[in-house]
Short mmCIF file of C-alpha atoms (C1' of nucleotides) in Angstrom, two decimals:
data_model
loop_
_atom_site.label_atom_id
_atom_site.label_comp_id
_atom_site.label_asym_id
_atom_site.label_seq_id
_atom_site.Cartn_x
_atom_site.Cartn_y
_atom_site.Cartn_z
CA MET A 1 24.54 26.02 19.24
CA ASP A 2 26.53 28.49 21.39
CA ILE A 3 25.92 28.31 24.75
CA GLN A 4 27.04 30.90 27.43
CA TYR A 5 26.85 30.07 30.65
CA ILE A 6 28.45 30.89 34.01
CA HIS A 7 27.25 31.17 37.37
CA THR A 8 24.52 28.72 37.53
CA PHE A 9 27.12 25.83 38.43
CA THR A 10 28.80 27.56 41.15
CA MET A 11 25.96 28.34 43.13
CA GLN A 12 26.19 26.32 46.43
CA THR A 13 23.41 27.61 49.07
CA LYS A 14 20.12 28.72 48.74
CA GLU A 15 21.01 32.30 49.29
CA GLU A 16 23.43 32.37 46.36
CA CYS A 17 20.66 30.81 44.06
CA ARG A 18 18.20 33.25 45.49
CA THR A 19 20.72 36.11 44.57
CA LEU A 20 20.95 34.67 41.02
CA GLN A 21 17.41 34.28 40.39
CA GLN A 22 16.94 37.85 41.55
CA LYS A 23 19.52 39.29 39.31
CA LEU A 24 17.96 37.16 36.06
CA LYS A 25 14.56 38.09 37.34
CA ALA A 26 15.30 41.73 36.16
CA GLN A 27 15.92 40.78 33.06
CA ILE A 28 12.91 38.95 31.75
CA ASP A 29 11.25 40.28 28.36
CA LEU A 30 7.96 38.80 27.67
CA THR A 31 7.91 40.53 24.43
CA SER A 32 8.01 38.10 21.30
CA ARG A 33 11.34 38.08 19.70
CA VAL A 34 9.97 35.88 16.86
CA LYS A 35 6.96 36.10 14.59
CA MET A 36 4.58 33.07 14.44
CA THR A 37 5.35 33.07 10.79
CA HIS A 38 8.81 32.71 11.28
CA ILE A 39 8.90 29.50 13.49
CA HIS A 40 9.93 26.66 11.35
CA ASN A 41 10.96 24.38 14.16
CA CYS A 42 10.57 23.69 18.08
CA ALA A 43 12.50 21.94 20.43
CA GLY A 44 11.26 19.81 23.45
CA VAL A 45 13.54 19.76 26.57
CA ASP A 46 13.00 16.87 29.24
CA VAL A 47 15.14 15.18 32.04
CA ALA A 48 14.90 11.53 33.85
CA TYR A 49 16.45 10.49 36.84
CA TRP A 50 17.64 7.28 38.43
CA GLU A 51 19.91 5.89 41.12
CA GLU A 52 22.71 3.32 41.18
CA ASN A 53 24.85 2.61 44.43
CA GLY A 54 23.37 5.71 46.01
CA ILE A 55 24.56 8.07 43.28
CA SER A 56 21.79 9.95 40.93
CA TYR A 57 21.93 10.26 37.63
CA GLY A 58 20.22 12.15 35.01
CA ALA A 59 19.49 11.90 31.29
CA CYS A 60 18.34 14.92 29.04
CA SER A 61 16.89 14.88 25.65
CA ILE A 62 16.33 17.97 23.25
CA VAL A 63 14.10 16.81 20.64
CA VAL A 64 13.67 19.33 17.53
CA VAL A 65 10.56 18.90 15.50
CA ASP A 66 9.78 20.73 12.12
CA TYR A 67 6.76 23.20 12.84
CA GLN A 68 4.91 22.10 9.43
CA THR A 69 5.73 18.51 9.17
CA LYS A 70 6.02 17.76 13.02
CA ASN A 71 9.14 15.24 11.85
CA VAL A 72 11.73 15.23 14.30
CA VAL A 73 14.80 17.12 12.37
CA GLU A 74 17.15 16.65 14.97
CA LYS A 75 17.68 14.66 18.46
CA VAL A 76 20.37 15.22 21.00
CA HIS A 77 20.96 14.07 24.78
CA SER A 78 23.58 13.99 27.67
CA VAL A 79 23.76 11.83 30.62
CA GLY A 80 25.67 12.19 33.71
CA GLU A 81 25.83 12.18 37.63
CA VAL A 82 23.61 14.85 39.07
CA THR A 83 24.60 16.15 42.37
CA VAL A 84 22.32 18.93 42.83
CA PRO A 85 19.39 18.10 44.93
CA TYR A 86 15.87 18.96 43.93
CA LEU A 87 14.17 21.77 46.12
CA PRO A 88 10.95 23.16 45.29
CA GLY A 89 11.64 26.32 43.51
CA PHE A 90 15.18 25.61 42.45
CA LEU A 91 14.55 23.24 39.80
CA ALA A 92 16.76 24.98 37.21
CA PHE A 93 19.81 24.56 39.34
CA ARG A 94 19.22 20.59 39.11
CA GLU A 95 18.61 20.47 35.53
CA LEU A 96 20.49 22.95 33.80
CA PRO A 97 23.89 21.33 33.84
CA LEU A 98 22.42 18.54 31.85
CA ILE A 99 20.00 20.67 29.71
CA LEU A 100 23.11 23.18 28.51
CA GLU A 101 25.44 20.04 27.85
CA ALA A 102 22.78 18.48 25.40
CA ALA A 103 21.98 21.74 24.14
CA LYS A 104 25.85 22.62 23.02
CA LYS A 105 25.29 19.37 20.69
CA LEU A 106 22.67 20.87 18.85
CA GLN A 107 23.44 21.73 15.00
CA ILE A 108 20.19 23.14 14.28
CA GLU A 109 19.36 26.40 16.41
CA PRO A 110 15.48 25.82 17.55
CA ASP A 111 13.19 28.89 16.95
CA VAL A 112 11.88 27.93 20.35
CA PHE A 113 12.03 25.74 23.26
CA LEU A 114 9.50 24.10 25.01
CA PHE A 115 10.43 22.78 28.46
CA ASP A 116 8.70 20.25 30.96
CA GLY A 117 8.47 22.22 33.72
CA ASN A 118 7.19 26.06 34.63
CA GLY A 119 8.79 29.41 33.51
CA TYR A 120 7.23 32.59 34.47
CA LEU A 121 4.63 30.48 36.67
CA HIS A 122 6.81 30.42 39.85
CA CYS A 123 6.93 32.29 42.81
CA GLU A 124 10.08 34.33 41.56
CA HIS A 125 9.07 34.40 38.03
CA MET A 126 12.16 31.89 37.53
CA GLY A 127 11.36 28.55 36.73
CA VAL A 128 13.61 26.53 34.51
CA ALA A 129 12.22 27.51 31.26
CA THR A 130 12.69 31.03 32.16
CA HIS A 131 16.04 30.52 33.88
CA ALA A 132 17.27 28.58 30.65
CA SER A 133 16.51 31.15 28.30
CA PHE A 134 19.35 33.47 29.48
CA PHE A 135 21.92 30.76 28.57
CA LEU A 136 20.16 29.61 25.39
CA ASN A 137 19.53 32.98 24.28
CA LYS A 138 16.10 31.73 22.71
CA PRO A 139 12.64 32.14 23.32
CA THR A 140 11.49 29.58 25.78
CA VAL A 141 7.84 28.09 27.51
CA GLY A 142 7.06 26.36 30.47
CA ILE A 143 4.71 23.62 30.35
CA GLY A 144 4.16 22.00 33.66
CA LYS A 145 1.98 18.89 34.67
CA SER A 146 1.21 19.80 38.24
CA TYR A 147 0.51 23.16 39.92
CA LEU A 148 3.31 24.59 42.20
CA LYS A 149 1.14 26.85 44.72
CA ILE A 150 2.08 30.39 44.79
CA LYS A 151 1.36 32.65 47.76
CA GLY A 152 -1.07 30.36 48.72
CA HIS A 153 -3.23 31.22 45.43
CA ASP A 154 -5.09 28.51 43.64
CA TYR A 155 -5.95 28.08 40.22
CA VAL A 156 -9.61 28.07 38.49
CA MET A 157 -10.32 24.64 36.63
CA PRO A 158 -11.14 25.08 33.02
CA GLU A 159 -13.88 23.40 31.39
CA ASP A 160 -13.71 19.89 30.16
CA THR A 161 -13.25 20.89 26.30
CA GLU A 162 -10.55 20.98 24.27
CA GLY A 163 -8.34 24.03 24.34
CA ALA A 164 -10.18 25.58 27.01
CA TYR A 165 -8.22 27.69 29.68
CA GLU A 166 -8.01 29.93 32.60
CA ASP A 167 -5.33 32.24 33.15
CA ILE A 168 -3.55 32.42 36.64
CA VAL A 169 -3.86 35.64 38.09
CA ILE A 170 -2.08 36.75 41.04
CA ASP A 171 -2.17 40.44 42.68
CA GLY A 172 -3.10 41.56 39.43
CA GLU A 173 -0.34 39.75 37.49
CA VAL A 174 -0.63 36.96 35.03
CA TYR A 175 1.48 34.41 35.80
CA GLY A 176 0.49 31.36 33.50
CA ARG A 177 -2.36 29.66 32.07
CA VAL A 178 -3.96 26.31 32.70
CA VAL A 179 -5.02 24.77 29.71
CA ARG A 180 -7.10 21.78 29.21
CA THR A 181 -5.22 20.30 25.91
CA ALA A 182 -7.61 17.40 25.75
CA LYS A 183 -11.19 16.68 26.63
CA GLY A 184 -11.17 14.17 29.79
CA VAL A 185 -7.44 14.68 31.08
CA LYS A 186 -6.02 16.57 33.65
CA PRO A 187 -5.14 20.29 32.39
CA ILE A 188 -1.24 21.36 31.94
CA PHE A 189 0.23 24.44 33.13
CA LEU A 190 1.40 26.81 30.46
CA SER A 191 3.62 29.92 31.23
CA CYS A 192 6.12 31.95 29.28
CA GLY A 193 9.60 31.11 29.64
CA ASN A 194 11.06 34.35 28.15
CA TYR A 195 11.31 36.47 25.11
CA ILE A 196 7.64 35.43 24.16
CA ASP A 197 4.34 36.18 25.33
CA LEU A 198 1.71 34.03 26.67
CA ASP A 199 -0.65 34.12 23.60
CA MET A 200 1.74 33.00 21.25
CA SER A 201 3.23 30.37 23.73
CA TYR A 202 -0.51 28.94 23.56
CA GLN A 203 -1.06 28.99 19.90
CA LEU A 204 2.64 27.47 19.57
CA MET A 205 1.67 24.81 22.50
CA MET A 206 -1.88 23.89 21.05
CA HIS A 207 -0.38 23.52 17.43
CA PHE A 208 1.39 20.67 18.64
CA ILE A 209 -1.29 18.72 20.54
CA SER A 210 -2.11 15.40 18.88
CA LYS A 211 -4.34 12.55 20.08
CA GLU A 212 -1.09 10.68 21.29
CA SER A 213 -0.89 13.04 24.20
CA LYS A 214 -1.79 15.87 26.55
CA LEU A 215 1.58 17.03 25.99
CA PRO A 216 2.89 18.72 22.97
CA ILE A 217 4.70 16.69 20.40
CA PRO A 218 8.44 17.98 21.29
CA VAL A 219 7.93 17.64 25.04
CA ARG A 220 6.01 14.32 24.55
CA LEU A 221 9.05 12.98 22.18
CA ALA A 222 11.83 14.11 24.60
CA ASP A 223 9.99 12.46 27.75
CA LEU A 224 9.88 8.99 25.79
CA HIS A 225 13.50 9.44 24.52
CA THR A 226 15.01 10.03 28.26
CA HIS A 227 13.10 7.27 29.51
CA GLU A 228 14.79 5.07 26.58
CA LEU A 229 18.13 6.78 27.47
CA ARG A 230 17.90 5.51 31.12
CA LYS A 231 17.02 1.90 29.88
CA ARG A 232 20.11 1.77 27.93
CA TYR A 233 22.46 3.82 30.56
CA ARG A 234 21.84 2.67 33.72
CA GLN A 235 23.02 -1.06 33.75
CA SER A 236 26.19 0.18 31.77
CA THR A 237 27.36 2.90 33.82
CA GLY A 238 27.48 0.83 36.92
CA LYS A 239 30.19 -1.96 37.16
"C1'" DG B 1 5.06 19.92 65.02
"C1'" DC B 2 2.47 19.91 60.46
"C1'" DG B 3 1.81 20.30 55.70
"C1'" DA B 4 3.30 21.61 51.27
"C1'" DC B 5 5.95 20.19 47.60
"C1'" DA B 6 7.63 22.09 39.03
"C1'" DG B 7 10.84 17.71 38.33
"C1'" DA C 1 11.15 12.65 39.28
"C1'" DT C 2 10.98 7.50 40.62
"C1'" DC C 3 9.40 2.50 42.47
"C1'" DT C 4 4.92 -0.67 39.85
"C1'" DT C 5 -0.03 -4.82 37.81
"C1'" DG C 6 -3.73 -4.80 37.00
"C1'" DT C 7 -7.67 -2.55 35.62
"C1'" DC C 8 -11.83 0.52 34.73
"C1'" DG C 9 -13.56 3.03 31.16
"C1'" DC C 10 -14.53 5.10 26.30
#
DNA sequence: GCGACAG
DNA sequence: ATCTTGTCGC
């Protein structure tokens, strides 16, 4: 894939990061750029971390899954040192270098990217899924496993049935949706990344829910893949 | 000083 | 995110 990126890698201070977030935030467009019937495949993105000799490393996996058959049609990854620390609200700056490095290796151009992490559901509407869309230039969806509190607002717990959900509305604006993807498990936090609306994001996400996990298949597979990669690289990277 | 904190 | 065994429950 042709990836256009710039500033994300040169951000050093929190102020510079905030400035970039504001600039990109102004360009968010939650209108769907793709029709539901034109979606042929979907990519899942995840990153895993580990430490060796005091140095942090990360492995990113992108797994592309066919929409109809749910078979894996492509799988790429990237591995390397991670120098950016994790700061709540700035996850994108830590994960994007590896994510974009992996995305460049894709032969297929996925119709949509599903991220392990939030998108529009973020204090500045700039979670990793939204941030990434500006460089991938593709629709993205955010899927978080836990809630990052915004302006002190809590979410309403959806009822315990598959597919039940509650929208997360703050100051009259819909930030995202808490979804119970399976009965008897904790809900996930869905939100638009960019170039796609929340209802289509929900349809897409639920389409990829199977009995194996509360996470949609593409994200689940990327999650498993990063764990394999870590097992494979952690010993060999050291001396 | 204390609590909160996507991954 | 990651460090980690067994164990309670459907």
